[in-house]
Short mmCIF file of C-alpha atoms in Angstrom, two decimals:
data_model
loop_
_atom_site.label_atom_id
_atom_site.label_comp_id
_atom_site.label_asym_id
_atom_site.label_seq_id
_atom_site.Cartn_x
_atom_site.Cartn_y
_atom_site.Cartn_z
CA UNK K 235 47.37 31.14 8.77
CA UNK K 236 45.88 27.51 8.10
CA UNK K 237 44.79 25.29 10.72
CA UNK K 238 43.50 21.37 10.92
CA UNK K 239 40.81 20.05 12.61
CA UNK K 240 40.11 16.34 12.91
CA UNK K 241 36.74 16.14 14.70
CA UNK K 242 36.58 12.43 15.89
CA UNK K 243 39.86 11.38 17.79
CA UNK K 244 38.52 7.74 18.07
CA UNK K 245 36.67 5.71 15.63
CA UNK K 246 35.94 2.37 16.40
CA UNK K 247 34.55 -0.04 13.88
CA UNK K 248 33.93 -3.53 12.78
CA UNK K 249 36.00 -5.21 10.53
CA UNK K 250 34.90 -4.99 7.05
CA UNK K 251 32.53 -2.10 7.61
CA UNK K 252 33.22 1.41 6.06
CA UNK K 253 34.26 3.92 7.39
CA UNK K 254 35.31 7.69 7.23
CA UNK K 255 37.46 9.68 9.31
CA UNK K 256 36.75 13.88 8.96
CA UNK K 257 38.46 16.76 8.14
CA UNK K 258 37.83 19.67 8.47
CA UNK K 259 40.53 23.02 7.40
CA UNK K 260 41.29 26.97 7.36
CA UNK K 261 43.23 28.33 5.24
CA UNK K 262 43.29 32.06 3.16
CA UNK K 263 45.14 30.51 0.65
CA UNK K 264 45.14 27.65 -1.95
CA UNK K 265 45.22 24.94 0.00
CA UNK K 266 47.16 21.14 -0.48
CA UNK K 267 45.89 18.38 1.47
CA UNK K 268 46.97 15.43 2.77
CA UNK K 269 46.26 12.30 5.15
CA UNK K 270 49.18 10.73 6.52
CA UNK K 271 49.06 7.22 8.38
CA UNK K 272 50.95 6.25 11.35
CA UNK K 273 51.23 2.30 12.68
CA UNK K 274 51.51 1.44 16.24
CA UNK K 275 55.82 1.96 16.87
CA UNK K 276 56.28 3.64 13.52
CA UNK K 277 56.89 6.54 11.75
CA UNK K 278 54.25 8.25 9.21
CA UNK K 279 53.78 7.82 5.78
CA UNK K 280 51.53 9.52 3.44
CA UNK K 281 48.50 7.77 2.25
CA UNK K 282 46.94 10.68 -0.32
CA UNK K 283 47.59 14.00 -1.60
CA UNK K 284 45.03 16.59 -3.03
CA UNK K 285 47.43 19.29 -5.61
CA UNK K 286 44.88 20.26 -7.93
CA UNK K 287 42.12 18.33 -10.10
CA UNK K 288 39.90 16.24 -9.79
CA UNK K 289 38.16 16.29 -6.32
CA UNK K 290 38.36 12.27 -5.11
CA UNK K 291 42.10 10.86 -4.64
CA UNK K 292 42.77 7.54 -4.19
CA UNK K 293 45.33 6.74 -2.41
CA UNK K 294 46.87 3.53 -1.14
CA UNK K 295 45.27 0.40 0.85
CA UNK K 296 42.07 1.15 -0.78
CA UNK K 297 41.51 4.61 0.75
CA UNK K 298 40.16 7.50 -1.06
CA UNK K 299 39.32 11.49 -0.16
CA UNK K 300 37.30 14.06 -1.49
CA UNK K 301 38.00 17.30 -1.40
CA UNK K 302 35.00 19.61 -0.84
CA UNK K 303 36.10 23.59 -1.36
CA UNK K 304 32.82 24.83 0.18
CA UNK K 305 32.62 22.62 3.13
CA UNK K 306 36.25 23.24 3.69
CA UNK K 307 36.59 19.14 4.04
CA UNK K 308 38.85 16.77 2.79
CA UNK K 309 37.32 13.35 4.90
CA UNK K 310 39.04 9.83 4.36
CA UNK K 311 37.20 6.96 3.39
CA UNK K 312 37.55 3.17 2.88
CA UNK K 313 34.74 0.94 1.95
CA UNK K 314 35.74 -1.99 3.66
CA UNK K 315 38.27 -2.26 6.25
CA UNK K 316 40.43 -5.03 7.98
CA UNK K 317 42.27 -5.09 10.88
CA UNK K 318 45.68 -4.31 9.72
CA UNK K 319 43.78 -0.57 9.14
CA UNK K 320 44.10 -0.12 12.80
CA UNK K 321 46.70 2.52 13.09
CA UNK K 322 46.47 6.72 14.06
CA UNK K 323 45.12 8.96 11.13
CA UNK K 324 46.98 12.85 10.54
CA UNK K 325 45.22 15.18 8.30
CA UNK K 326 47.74 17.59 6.87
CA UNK K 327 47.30 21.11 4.88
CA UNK K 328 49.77 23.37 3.19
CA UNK K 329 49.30 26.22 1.89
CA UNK K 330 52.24 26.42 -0.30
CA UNK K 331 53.03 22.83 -1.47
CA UNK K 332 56.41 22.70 0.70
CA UNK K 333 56.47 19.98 3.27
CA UNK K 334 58.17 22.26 6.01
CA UNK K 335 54.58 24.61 5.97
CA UNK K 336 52.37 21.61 6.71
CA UNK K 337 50.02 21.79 9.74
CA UNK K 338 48.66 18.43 11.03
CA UNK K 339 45.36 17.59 12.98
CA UNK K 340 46.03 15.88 16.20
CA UNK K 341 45.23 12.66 14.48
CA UNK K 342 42.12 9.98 14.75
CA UNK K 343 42.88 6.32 15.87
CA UNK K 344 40.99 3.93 14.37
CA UNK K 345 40.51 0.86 15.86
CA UNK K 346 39.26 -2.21 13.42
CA UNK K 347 37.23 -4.73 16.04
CA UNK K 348 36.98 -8.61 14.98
CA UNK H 43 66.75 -1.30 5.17
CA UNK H 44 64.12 1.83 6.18
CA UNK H 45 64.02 5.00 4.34
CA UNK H 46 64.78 7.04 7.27
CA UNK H 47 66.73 5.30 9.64
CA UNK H 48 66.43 6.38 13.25
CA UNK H 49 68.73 5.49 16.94
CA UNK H 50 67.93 4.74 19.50
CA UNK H 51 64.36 3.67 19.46
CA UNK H 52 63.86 4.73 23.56
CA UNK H 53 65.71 6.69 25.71
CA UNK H 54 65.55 7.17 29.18
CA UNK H 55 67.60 10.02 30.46
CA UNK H 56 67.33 12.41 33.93
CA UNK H 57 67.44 16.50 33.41
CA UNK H 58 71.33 17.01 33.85
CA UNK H 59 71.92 14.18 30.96
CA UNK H 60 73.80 14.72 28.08
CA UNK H 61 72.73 12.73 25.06
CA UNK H 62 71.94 12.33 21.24
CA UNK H 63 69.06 11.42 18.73
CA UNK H 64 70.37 10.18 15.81
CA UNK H 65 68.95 10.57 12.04
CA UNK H 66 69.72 9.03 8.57
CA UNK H 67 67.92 8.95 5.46
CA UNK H 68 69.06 6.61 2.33
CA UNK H 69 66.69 8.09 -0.04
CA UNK H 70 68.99 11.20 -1.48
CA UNK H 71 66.57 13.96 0.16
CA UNK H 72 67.72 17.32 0.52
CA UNK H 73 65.58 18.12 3.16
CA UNK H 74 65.53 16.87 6.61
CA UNK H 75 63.25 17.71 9.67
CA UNK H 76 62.88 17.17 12.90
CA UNK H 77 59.41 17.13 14.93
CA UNK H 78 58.06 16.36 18.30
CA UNK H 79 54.78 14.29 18.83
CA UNK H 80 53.06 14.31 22.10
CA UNK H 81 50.16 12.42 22.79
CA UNK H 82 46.78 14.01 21.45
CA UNK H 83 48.69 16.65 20.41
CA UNK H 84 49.15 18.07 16.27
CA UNK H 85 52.79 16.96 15.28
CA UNK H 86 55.04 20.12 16.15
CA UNK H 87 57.88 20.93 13.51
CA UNK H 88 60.81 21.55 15.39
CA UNK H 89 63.65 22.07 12.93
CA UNK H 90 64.54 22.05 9.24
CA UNK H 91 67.41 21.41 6.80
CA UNK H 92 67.52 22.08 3.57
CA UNK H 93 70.93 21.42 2.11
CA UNK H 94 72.25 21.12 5.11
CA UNK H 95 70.97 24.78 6.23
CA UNK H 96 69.12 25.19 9.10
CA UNK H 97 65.99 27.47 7.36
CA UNK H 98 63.33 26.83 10.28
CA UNK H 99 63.67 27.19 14.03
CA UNK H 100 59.85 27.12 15.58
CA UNK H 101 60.70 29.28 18.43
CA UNK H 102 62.24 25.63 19.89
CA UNK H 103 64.24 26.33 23.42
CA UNK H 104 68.17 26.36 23.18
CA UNK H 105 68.26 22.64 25.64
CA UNK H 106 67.61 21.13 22.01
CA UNK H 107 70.58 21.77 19.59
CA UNK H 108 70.22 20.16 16.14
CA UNK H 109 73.19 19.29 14.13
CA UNK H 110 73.49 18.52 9.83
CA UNK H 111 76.75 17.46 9.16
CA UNK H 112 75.36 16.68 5.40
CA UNK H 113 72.08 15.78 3.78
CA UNK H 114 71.86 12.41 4.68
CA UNK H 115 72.50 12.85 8.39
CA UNK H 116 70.67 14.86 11.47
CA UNK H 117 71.26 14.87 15.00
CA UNK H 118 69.56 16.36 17.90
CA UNK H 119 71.44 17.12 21.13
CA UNK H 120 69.62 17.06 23.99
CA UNK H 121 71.03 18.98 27.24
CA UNK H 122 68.70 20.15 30.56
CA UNK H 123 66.08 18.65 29.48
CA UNK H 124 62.67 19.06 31.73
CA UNK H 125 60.10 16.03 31.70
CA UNK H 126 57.64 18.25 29.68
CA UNK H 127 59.82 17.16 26.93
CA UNK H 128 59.28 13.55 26.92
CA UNK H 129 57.75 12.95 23.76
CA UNK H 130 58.44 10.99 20.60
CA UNK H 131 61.13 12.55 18.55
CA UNK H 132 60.08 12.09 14.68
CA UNK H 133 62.61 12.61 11.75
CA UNK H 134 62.10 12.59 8.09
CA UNK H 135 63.40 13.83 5.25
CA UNK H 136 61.98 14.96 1.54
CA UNK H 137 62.91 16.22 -1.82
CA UNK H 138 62.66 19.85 -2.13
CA UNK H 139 59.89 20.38 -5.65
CA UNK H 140 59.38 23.81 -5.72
CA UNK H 141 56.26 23.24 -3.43
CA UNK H 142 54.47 20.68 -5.39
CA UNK H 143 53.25 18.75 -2.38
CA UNK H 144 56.20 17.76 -0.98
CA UNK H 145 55.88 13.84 0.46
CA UNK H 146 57.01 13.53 3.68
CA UNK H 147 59.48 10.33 4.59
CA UNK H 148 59.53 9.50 8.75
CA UNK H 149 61.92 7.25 10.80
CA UNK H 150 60.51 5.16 13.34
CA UNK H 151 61.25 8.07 15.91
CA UNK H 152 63.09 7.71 19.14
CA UNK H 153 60.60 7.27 21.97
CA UNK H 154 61.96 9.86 25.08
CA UNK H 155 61.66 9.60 28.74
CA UNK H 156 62.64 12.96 30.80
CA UNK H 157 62.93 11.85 34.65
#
């Protein structure tokens, strides 16, 4: 059994501030990890994947993750961020790779204030 | 033109309607999936098709029928439905690699009102 577990489910924060949304997981099994995005009136899309390697992914519109085995964390960060960031973040695991096994947090919205 | 291609966008419909969420990816996927999203709620995995076989069913009750005439199309027929279900209906679709992270592709989803 895995489960998700995203432990802020707002985060607001100025505009070119940093910022990190968390992650936390369970899982008995090698785990894959991944933080999708989601837009206001649009679908998801994936933003970074964790496989194997080397612990920080970086992943698109200037985001990065680290995955931390013994904290059981794989937290999102961005150093700066703008207001087109503003959208709802999914934390995803799978235990197998295969995208019909993944189990999603409930999501964080993150809201980028002028 | 999207990915994953979804109609219609919103639906309003009472609990003795008959209607029809409609799904199609351009990407040459040979997996599709349907899930439901309700608000502060984990995304729930409803169904999923790979090569057009149905291979996952997540206990989902019989009012919602999917269809997968092939790989690039997916349907959901809605009949009964109880306003429990109003939710936002997400599609997407993916290429089947042997479980080596699979990316996920989503529509825009089709935004559902049960009165």
């Amino acid at each position: 059994a895995q489960s998700v577990t995203q432990l802020d489910s707002q985060v607001p924060v100025f505009e070119e501030a940093p910022v990190e949304l968390r992650c936390n997981y369970s899982s008995s099994v090698s785990v894959y990890l991944f933080w999708y995005v989601q837009y206001p009136n649009q679908g998801l899309q994936l933003l970074l994947k964790y496989l194997s390697g080397s612990t920080l992914v970086k992943g698109i519109n200037g985001f990065e993750a680290e995955f931390n085995k013994s904290q059981t964390s794989f937290h999102l960060r961005k150093p700066s961020v703008h207001i087109s960031d503003t959208a709802e973040y999914f934390c995803a695991v799978s235990g197998s790779g295969y995208a019909r096994q993944l189990t999603f947090g409930s999501g964080t919205q993150l809201t980028v204030l002028p | 033109e999207t990915g994953v291609t979804q109609t219609p966008r919103h639906l309003v419909m009472g609990m003795t309607n008959k209607k029809s969420l409609k799904c199609e990816q351009h990407l040459g996927h040979n997996a599709m999936y349907w899930y439901k999203q309700s608000a502060k709620k984990p995304l729930e995995l409803m169904f999923v098709y790979n090569f057009k076989e149905q291979t996952e069913n997540n206990s989902v009750p019989s009012r919602f029928s999917p269809e997968c005439p092939n790989s690039s199309h997916l349907f959901l027929h809605l009949h009964t439905l109880q306003p429990e279900d109003s939710a936002l209906y997400l599609c997407a679709s993916s290429q089947l690699s042997r479980g080596q992270g699979e990316k996920l592709f989503f529509g825009s989803g089709t935004q559902l009102s049960v009165l």
